[in-house]
Short mmCIF file of C-alpha atoms in Angstrom, two decimals:
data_model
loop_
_atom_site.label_atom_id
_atom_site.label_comp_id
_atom_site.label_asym_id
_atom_site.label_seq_id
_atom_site.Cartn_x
_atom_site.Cartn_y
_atom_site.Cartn_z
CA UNK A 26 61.61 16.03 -3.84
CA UNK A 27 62.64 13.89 -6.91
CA UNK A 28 65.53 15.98 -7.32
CA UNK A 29 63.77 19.17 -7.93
CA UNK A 30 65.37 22.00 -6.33
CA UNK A 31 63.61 23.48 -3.53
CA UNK A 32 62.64 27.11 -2.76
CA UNK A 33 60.99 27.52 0.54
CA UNK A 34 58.20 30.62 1.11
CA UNK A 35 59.70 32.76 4.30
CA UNK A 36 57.18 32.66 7.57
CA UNK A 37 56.21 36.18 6.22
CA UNK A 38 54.89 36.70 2.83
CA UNK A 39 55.21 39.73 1.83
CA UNK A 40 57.04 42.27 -0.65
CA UNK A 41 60.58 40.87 0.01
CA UNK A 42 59.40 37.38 -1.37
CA UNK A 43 60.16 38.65 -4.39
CA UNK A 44 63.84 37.49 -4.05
CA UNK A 45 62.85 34.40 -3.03
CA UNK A 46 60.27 33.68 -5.94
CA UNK A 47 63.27 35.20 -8.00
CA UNK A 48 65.58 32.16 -7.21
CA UNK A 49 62.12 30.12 -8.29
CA UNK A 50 62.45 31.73 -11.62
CA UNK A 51 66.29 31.22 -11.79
CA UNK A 52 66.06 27.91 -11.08
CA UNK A 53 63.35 27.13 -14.05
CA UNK A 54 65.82 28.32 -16.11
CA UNK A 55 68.43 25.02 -15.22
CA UNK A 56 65.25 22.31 -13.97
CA UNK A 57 62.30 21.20 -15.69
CA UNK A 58 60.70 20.52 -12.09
CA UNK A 59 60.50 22.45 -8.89
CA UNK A 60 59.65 22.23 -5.11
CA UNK A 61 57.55 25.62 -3.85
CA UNK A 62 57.88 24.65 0.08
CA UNK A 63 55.43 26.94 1.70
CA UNK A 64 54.98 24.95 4.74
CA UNK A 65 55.89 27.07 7.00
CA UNK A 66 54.64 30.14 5.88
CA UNK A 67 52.39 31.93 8.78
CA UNK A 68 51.37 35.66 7.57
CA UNK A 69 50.38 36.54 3.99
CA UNK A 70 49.57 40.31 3.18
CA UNK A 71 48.16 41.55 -0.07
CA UNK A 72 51.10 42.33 -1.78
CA UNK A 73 53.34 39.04 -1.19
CA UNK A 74 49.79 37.49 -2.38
CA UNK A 75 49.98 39.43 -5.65
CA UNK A 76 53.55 38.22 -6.27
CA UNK A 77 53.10 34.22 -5.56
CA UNK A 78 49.88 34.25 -7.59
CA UNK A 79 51.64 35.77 -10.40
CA UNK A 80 54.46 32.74 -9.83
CA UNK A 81 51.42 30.79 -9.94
CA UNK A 82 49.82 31.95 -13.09
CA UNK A 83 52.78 31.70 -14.93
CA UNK A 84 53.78 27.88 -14.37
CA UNK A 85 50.16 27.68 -15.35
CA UNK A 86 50.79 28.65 -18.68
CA UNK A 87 55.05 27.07 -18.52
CA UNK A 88 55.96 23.84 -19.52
CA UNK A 89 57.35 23.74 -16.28
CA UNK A 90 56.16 21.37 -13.31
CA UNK A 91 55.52 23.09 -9.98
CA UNK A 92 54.77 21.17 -7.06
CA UNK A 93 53.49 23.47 -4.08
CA UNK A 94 54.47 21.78 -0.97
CA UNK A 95 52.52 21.92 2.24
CA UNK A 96 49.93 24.49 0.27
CA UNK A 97 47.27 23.60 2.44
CA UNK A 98 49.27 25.97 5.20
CA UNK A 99 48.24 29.03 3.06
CA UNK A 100 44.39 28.76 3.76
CA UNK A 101 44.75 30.22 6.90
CA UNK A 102 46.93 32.86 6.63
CA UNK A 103 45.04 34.08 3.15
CA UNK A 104 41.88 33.68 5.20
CA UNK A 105 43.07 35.65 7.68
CA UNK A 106 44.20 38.53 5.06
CA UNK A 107 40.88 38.53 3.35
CA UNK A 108 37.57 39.66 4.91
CA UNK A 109 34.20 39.20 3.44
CA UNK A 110 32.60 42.53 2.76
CA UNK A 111 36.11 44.69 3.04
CA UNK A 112 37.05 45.79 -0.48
CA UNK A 113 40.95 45.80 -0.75
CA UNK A 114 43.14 47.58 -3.22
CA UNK A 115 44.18 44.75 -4.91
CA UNK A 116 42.10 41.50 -4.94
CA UNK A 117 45.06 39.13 -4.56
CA UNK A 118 44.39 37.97 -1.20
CA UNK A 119 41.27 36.16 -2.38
CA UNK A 120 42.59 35.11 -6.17
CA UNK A 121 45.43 33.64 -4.47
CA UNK A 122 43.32 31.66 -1.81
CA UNK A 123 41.10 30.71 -4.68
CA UNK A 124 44.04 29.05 -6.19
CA UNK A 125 45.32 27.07 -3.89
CA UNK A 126 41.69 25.48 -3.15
CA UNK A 127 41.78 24.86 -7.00
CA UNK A 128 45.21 23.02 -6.19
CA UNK A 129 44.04 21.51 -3.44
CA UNK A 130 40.62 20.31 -5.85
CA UNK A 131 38.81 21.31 -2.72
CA UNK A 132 36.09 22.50 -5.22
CA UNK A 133 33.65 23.26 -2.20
CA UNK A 134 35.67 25.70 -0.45
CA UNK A 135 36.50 27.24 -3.88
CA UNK A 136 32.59 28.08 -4.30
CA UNK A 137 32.02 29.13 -0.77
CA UNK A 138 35.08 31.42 -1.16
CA UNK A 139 34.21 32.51 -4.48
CA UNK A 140 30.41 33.65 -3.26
CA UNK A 141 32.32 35.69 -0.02
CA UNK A 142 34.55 37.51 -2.95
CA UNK A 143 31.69 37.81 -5.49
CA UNK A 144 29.45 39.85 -2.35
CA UNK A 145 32.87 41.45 -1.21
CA UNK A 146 33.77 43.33 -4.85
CA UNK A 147 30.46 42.47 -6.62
CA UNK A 148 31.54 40.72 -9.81
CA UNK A 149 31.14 37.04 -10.68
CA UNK A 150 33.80 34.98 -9.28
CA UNK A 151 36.27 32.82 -11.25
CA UNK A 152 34.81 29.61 -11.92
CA UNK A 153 35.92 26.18 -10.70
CA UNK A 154 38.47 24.05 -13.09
CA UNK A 155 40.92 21.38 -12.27
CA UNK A 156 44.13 22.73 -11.99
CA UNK A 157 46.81 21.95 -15.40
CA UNK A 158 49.11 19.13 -14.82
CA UNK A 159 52.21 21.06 -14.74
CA UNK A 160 51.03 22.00 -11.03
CA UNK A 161 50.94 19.73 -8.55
CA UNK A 162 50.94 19.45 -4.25
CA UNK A 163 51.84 17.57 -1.90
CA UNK A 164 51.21 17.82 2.17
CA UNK A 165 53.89 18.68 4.25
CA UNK A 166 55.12 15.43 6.32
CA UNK A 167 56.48 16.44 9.75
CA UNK A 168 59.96 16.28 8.79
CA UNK A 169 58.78 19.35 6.26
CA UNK A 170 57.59 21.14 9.12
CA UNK A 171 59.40 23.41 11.50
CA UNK A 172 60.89 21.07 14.56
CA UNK A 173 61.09 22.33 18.10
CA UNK A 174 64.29 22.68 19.44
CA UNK A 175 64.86 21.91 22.60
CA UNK A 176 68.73 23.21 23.16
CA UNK A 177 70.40 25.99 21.12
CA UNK A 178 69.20 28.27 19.27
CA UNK A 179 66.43 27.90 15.62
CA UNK A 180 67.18 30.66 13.46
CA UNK A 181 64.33 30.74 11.09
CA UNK A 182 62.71 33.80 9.66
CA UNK A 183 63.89 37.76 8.81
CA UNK A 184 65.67 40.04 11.22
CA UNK A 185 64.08 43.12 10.93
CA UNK A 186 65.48 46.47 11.91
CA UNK A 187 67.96 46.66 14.58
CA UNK A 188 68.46 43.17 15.49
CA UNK A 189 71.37 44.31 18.35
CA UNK A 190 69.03 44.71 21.55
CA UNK A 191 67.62 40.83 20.80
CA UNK A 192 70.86 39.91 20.35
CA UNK A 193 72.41 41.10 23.27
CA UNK A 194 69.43 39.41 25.43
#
């Protein structure tokens, strides 16, 4: 990635991303450009939504480049976190999926989304703009992707609770 560094989203984005956007901040500290992977991200809830769009915002407004990798693997777990007609606490789910349609200039899908959030809470939606030049994405290629294995083990994701009766299997 140019030699930006690169922070990768977890499979699971939710509350504890905030240590990994945390490196993402650390690391704009030191680089003038970074890589967000989030190729291989495959649940979003409301709260890890909140988080990443406020990562978002802010290299909006930095001097910083940000170049979302494989963003185009967010639509479905946003859409799948969002529900036309179902008002949420927090309206991040569909900001957030609004966003990355803006970086993705799919300016269609932007509108269609923003009428389903504009009937879901009743205010106007956000409307379209490019997105600044400091943010930028790029598909992920296969190698970006997760890879089968075949033999051994793939650790990839977050042990949760008592990982000991898995491991024993």
């Amino acid at each position: 990635a140019d030699g930006a560094p690169i922070v990768r989203l977890p499979d699971a984005v939710e509350a504890n991303v905030f240590k990994v956007l945390e490196h993402l901040k650390n690391y704009s500290a030191q680089h003038q450009a970074l890589t967000l992977d989030a190729s291989g991200v495959r649940e979003v809830d409301l709260v890890g939504a909140e988080l990443l769009l406020r990562v978002i915002n802010a290299f909006k407004r930095a001097s910083h480049e940000l170049l979302v990798l494989g963003a185009d693997q967010l639509i479905t777990p946003l859409r799948a976190a969002v529900e036309p007609g179902r008002r949420d606490q927090s309206d991040a789910g569909w900001m957030l999926l609004l966003e990355v349609f803006r970086l993705l200039l799919r300016q269609h899908d932007f509108e269609e989304t923003g009428i389903q959030y504009c009937v879901t809470y009743e205010v106007s939606p956000p409307s379209w703009e490019p997105p600044p030049p400091s943010l930028k994405t790029r598909a992920a290629t296969p190698a970006d992707l997760p890879q089968e294995v075949e033999d051994g083990l793939q650790w990839r994701g977050t042990v949760r609770a008592n990982g000991e009766p898995q491991f024993g299997r």
